[in-house]
Amino acid sequence: MLHSNLSINEKGHLCLAGRDVCELAERYGTPLFLMDEERIRRNARTYIDAMAEFMPEGSRPLLASKSCCFKRLYEIVAEEGMGTDLVSPGELYTAAAAGFPLENAFFHGNNKTDADIEYAISSGVGYFIVDNREELDAINETAREKGIVQKILLRLSPGIDPHTQKKISTGKVDSKFGTAIETGQAVELCRYALTLEAVALKGFHCHIGSQIFEYSSFADAAEIMLRFIRELYDDCGFETEMLNLGGGFGVRYVESDPEIDYRENIKGLAGVIDRLCGRLSVKKPSILMEPGRSIVADSGVTVYSVGSVKTITGYKSYVSVDGGMPDNPRYALYESDYTCLVANKADEEADFVATVAGRCCESGDLIQEDVALARPERGDYLAVLVTGAYNYSMASNYNRIPRPPVVMVNEGKDYVAVKRETFEDLLRNDI
Ligand SMILES: *Cc1c(COP(=O)(O)O)cnc(C)c1O
């Protein structure tokens, strides 16, 4: 199937990590987020091992928290040796609650408030990834008051369009993120950062976008960043210790997406970085990457119960499920591709073309349009594959629908990592 942790058993049921998805849905109810713990660990190790083997000393991956964020996930990736990047105090709070070593946490965001900065410094966050000058001043001020020196990276925009979807491309000059190299503002910001007493500049960050299937765009970004690092050295003698190339390696959501070998891509990118450092006479910085999707996406399967199956004569068919945009807003947001199948009929011919719709009062509440399914009936289980990233983390309570639980499967066992929300949870803050 799409990924090696997916299979079909003798009953014709879809399995995740060898576990019958329908049995789990029976036990835990639907909608249900399932995640394969071993797959998360394997993905983490792929990055950790390849970066340790091919890249300069100190190179390592950081989990992009926005892709998926709950306590148990931080425990898992910390055990494997990943750091993390966070974009909000809420993510930081979750990591801290999980006992995540915050010296390995990098705090992102294009608009950190004074309260965010205060909170992150008090929590002992390892690094700030500074987006702009006002933020730099605010961090310097708070760190000075607290009598510490805060380590920082500066987020720069390298001016690259990685040919991915517009809404998930972020490294262009015209972007709300970072400070542009092309306009000269990046050099100015560095010179200024170096005059501040309570911040210690360690290096630079860039992030060019998401769903990138081969390393050439990263190599282009690395070249721009390393040229900048060289120029900065000539300008003021600053030696860069860390270069963070962001996240964005792609994931296979549908059969037509390529399979991607992360190890080979990291090796290829490492070779380019090595040669560039040689050619530019730049002292090799340690490399950081911020994979999100490629760590968690293929660990996840969402299971729904099928409700109504409606064929509009002369038009098309709709299969409605008991979840939708509250647990997976990505089709509504980006028209993202997903693979859908009837989990209890996984071995049957998929000859019924339908649009899979959610239960909300929105015509845009769709999971996927015009997909071929085994003939679905009320009470069947419908599985959406590769939902480990940007599903739970983007979930909302729209229409007052409680969020589904996250159940982990691991080595023949299963456990609840995040409980299903209750109606009481929905009222928790209502006065
Ligand atoms: C979104 C994002 C990531 C993660 O991207 P993936 O496509 O999930 O790997 C990493 N770093 C930054 C700064 C991001 O904005």
mmCIF file of N, CA, C and O and ligand atoms in Angstrom, residues 64 66-67 85 108 155 170 205 207 209-211 246-249 290-294 390, ligand 1:
data_model
loop_
_atom_site.group_PDB
_atom_site.id
_atom_site.type_symbol
_atom_site.label_atom_id
_atom_site.label_comp_id
_atom_site.label_asym_id
_atom_site.label_seq_id
_atom_site.Cartn_x
_atom_site.Cartn_y
_atom_site.Cartn_z
ATOM 1 N N ALA A 64 9.012 19.923 14.119
ATOM 2 C CA ALA A 64 8.181 21.121 13.978
ATOM 3 C C ALA A 64 6.875 20.868 14.739
ATOM 4 O O ALA A 64 6.019 20.117 14.293
ATOM 5 N N LYS A 66 4.228 22.459 15.219
ATOM 6 C CA LYS A 66 2.922 22.790 14.638
ATOM 7 C C LYS A 66 2.328 21.616 13.881
ATOM 8 O O LYS A 66 1.123 21.546 13.687
ATOM 9 N N SER A 67 3.160 20.675 13.424
ATOM 10 C CA SER A 67 2.633 19.548 12.643
ATOM 11 C C SER A 67 1.813 18.613 13.529
ATOM 12 O O SER A 67 0.858 17.988 13.059
ATOM 13 N N ASP A 85 11.022 22.617 17.393
ATOM 14 C CA ASP A 85 10.756 24.034 17.216
ATOM 15 C C ASP A 85 9.303 24.298 17.574
ATOM 16 O O ASP A 85 8.444 23.450 17.371
ATOM 17 N N HIS A 108 9.995 29.955 17.602
ATOM 18 C CA HIS A 108 9.724 30.630 16.348
ATOM 19 C C HIS A 108 8.582 31.625 16.476
ATOM 20 O O HIS A 108 7.911 31.680 17.491
ATOM 21 N N ARG A 155 15.997 34.661 11.666
ATOM 22 C CA ARG A 155 15.304 34.083 10.520
ATOM 23 C C ARG A 155 15.446 35.012 9.323
ATOM 24 O O ARG A 155 15.046 36.176 9.388
ATOM 25 N N THR A 170 7.160 29.847 1.806
ATOM 26 C CA THR A 170 7.395 30.900 2.799
ATOM 27 C C THR A 170 8.724 31.626 2.663
ATOM 28 O O THR A 170 8.974 32.561 3.393
ATOM 29 N N HIS A 205 18.480 31.054 10.278
ATOM 30 C CA HIS A 205 17.411 30.124 9.924
ATOM 31 C C HIS A 205 16.773 30.561 8.619
ATOM 32 O O HIS A 205 16.648 31.753 8.341
ATOM 33 N N HIS A 207 13.354 28.946 6.003
ATOM 34 C CA HIS A 207 12.385 27.866 5.739
ATOM 35 C C HIS A 207 11.730 28.208 4.415
ATOM 36 O O HIS A 207 11.162 29.278 4.272
ATOM 37 N N GLY A 209 9.447 26.264 2.495
ATOM 38 C CA GLY A 209 8.089 25.826 2.190
ATOM 39 C C GLY A 209 7.889 24.377 2.583
ATOM 40 O O GLY A 209 8.704 23.820 3.317
ATOM 41 N N SER A 210 6.802 23.786 2.098
ATOM 42 C CA SER A 210 6.479 22.414 2.487
ATOM 43 C C SER A 210 6.199 21.546 1.265
ATOM 44 O O SER A 210 6.055 22.059 0.160
ATOM 45 N N GLN A 211 6.080 20.255 1.478
ATOM 46 C CA GLN A 211 5.874 19.270 0.405
ATOM 47 C C GLN A 211 6.939 19.408 -0.683
ATOM 48 O O GLN A 211 6.635 19.503 -1.871
ATOM 49 N N GLY A 246 15.320 24.743 8.115
ATOM 50 C CA GLY A 246 13.857 24.652 8.191
ATOM 51 C C GLY A 246 13.329 23.265 7.876
ATOM 52 O O GLY A 246 14.074 22.286 7.833
ATOM 53 N N GLY A 247 12.023 23.211 7.656
ATOM 54 C CA GLY A 247 11.384 21.914 7.398
ATOM 55 C C GLY A 247 10.988 21.807 5.950
ATOM 56 O O GLY A 247 11.451 22.596 5.122
ATOM 57 N N GLY A 248 10.137 20.849 5.671
ATOM 58 C CA GLY A 248 9.507 20.866 4.368
ATOM 59 C C GLY A 248 9.644 19.658 3.479
ATOM 60 O O GLY A 248 9.042 19.625 2.409
ATOM 61 N N PHE A 249 10.438 18.643 3.881
ATOM 62 C CA PHE A 249 10.495 17.466 3.014
ATOM 63 C C PHE A 249 9.095 16.879 2.870
ATOM 64 O O PHE A 249 8.324 16.816 3.824
ATOM 65 N N GLU A 290 14.058 21.149 10.377
ATOM 66 C CA GLU A 290 12.825 21.181 11.173
ATOM 67 C C GLU A 290 11.709 20.371 10.521
ATOM 68 O O GLU A 290 10.677 20.926 10.147
ATOM 69 N N PRO A 291 11.888 19.070 10.382
ATOM 70 C CA PRO A 291 10.834 18.269 9.762
ATOM 71 C C PRO A 291 9.606 18.181 10.667
ATOM 72 O O PRO A 291 9.736 18.034 11.880
ATOM 73 N N GLY A 292 8.444 18.307 10.064
ATOM 74 C CA GLY A 292 7.199 18.104 10.815
ATOM 75 C C GLY A 292 6.464 16.954 10.179
ATOM 76 O O GLY A 292 6.456 15.812 10.649
ATOM 77 N N ARG A 293 5.885 17.264 9.039
ATOM 78 C CA ARG A 293 5.130 16.295 8.249
ATOM 79 C C ARG A 293 5.872 14.968 8.043
ATOM 80 O O ARG A 293 5.299 13.903 8.224
ATOM 81 N N SER A 294 7.137 15.049 7.676
ATOM 82 C CA SER A 294 7.858 13.817 7.339
ATOM 83 C C SER A 294 8.216 12.999 8.579
ATOM 84 O O SER A 294 8.698 11.880 8.467
ATOM 85 N N TYR A 390 -0.716 17.900 10.850
ATOM 86 C CA TYR A 390 -1.649 18.996 10.540
ATOM 87 C C TYR A 390 -3.106 18.540 10.528
ATOM 88 O O TYR A 390 -3.921 19.092 9.800
HETATM 89 C C1 LIG B 1 5.872 24.522 8.756
HETATM 90 C C2 LIG B 1 7.267 24.683 9.173
HETATM 91 C C3 LIG B 1 8.076 23.566 9.387
HETATM 92 C C4 LIG B 1 7.617 22.161 9.121
HETATM 93 O O1 LIG B 1 7.291 21.938 7.798
HETATM 94 P P1 LIG B 1 6.926 20.451 7.323
HETATM 95 O O2 LIG B 1 6.447 20.635 5.927
HETATM 96 O O3 LIG B 1 5.865 19.935 8.227
HETATM 97 O O4 LIG B 1 8.171 19.643 7.423
HETATM 98 C C5 LIG B 1 9.347 23.769 9.865
HETATM 99 N N1 LIG B 1 9.822 25.017 10.121
HETATM 100 C C6 LIG B 1 9.073 26.113 9.918
HETATM 101 C C7 LIG B 1 9.643 27.439 10.227
HETATM 102 C C8 LIG B 1 7.784 25.995 9.446
HETATM 103 O O5 LIG B 1 7.051 27.093 9.237
#
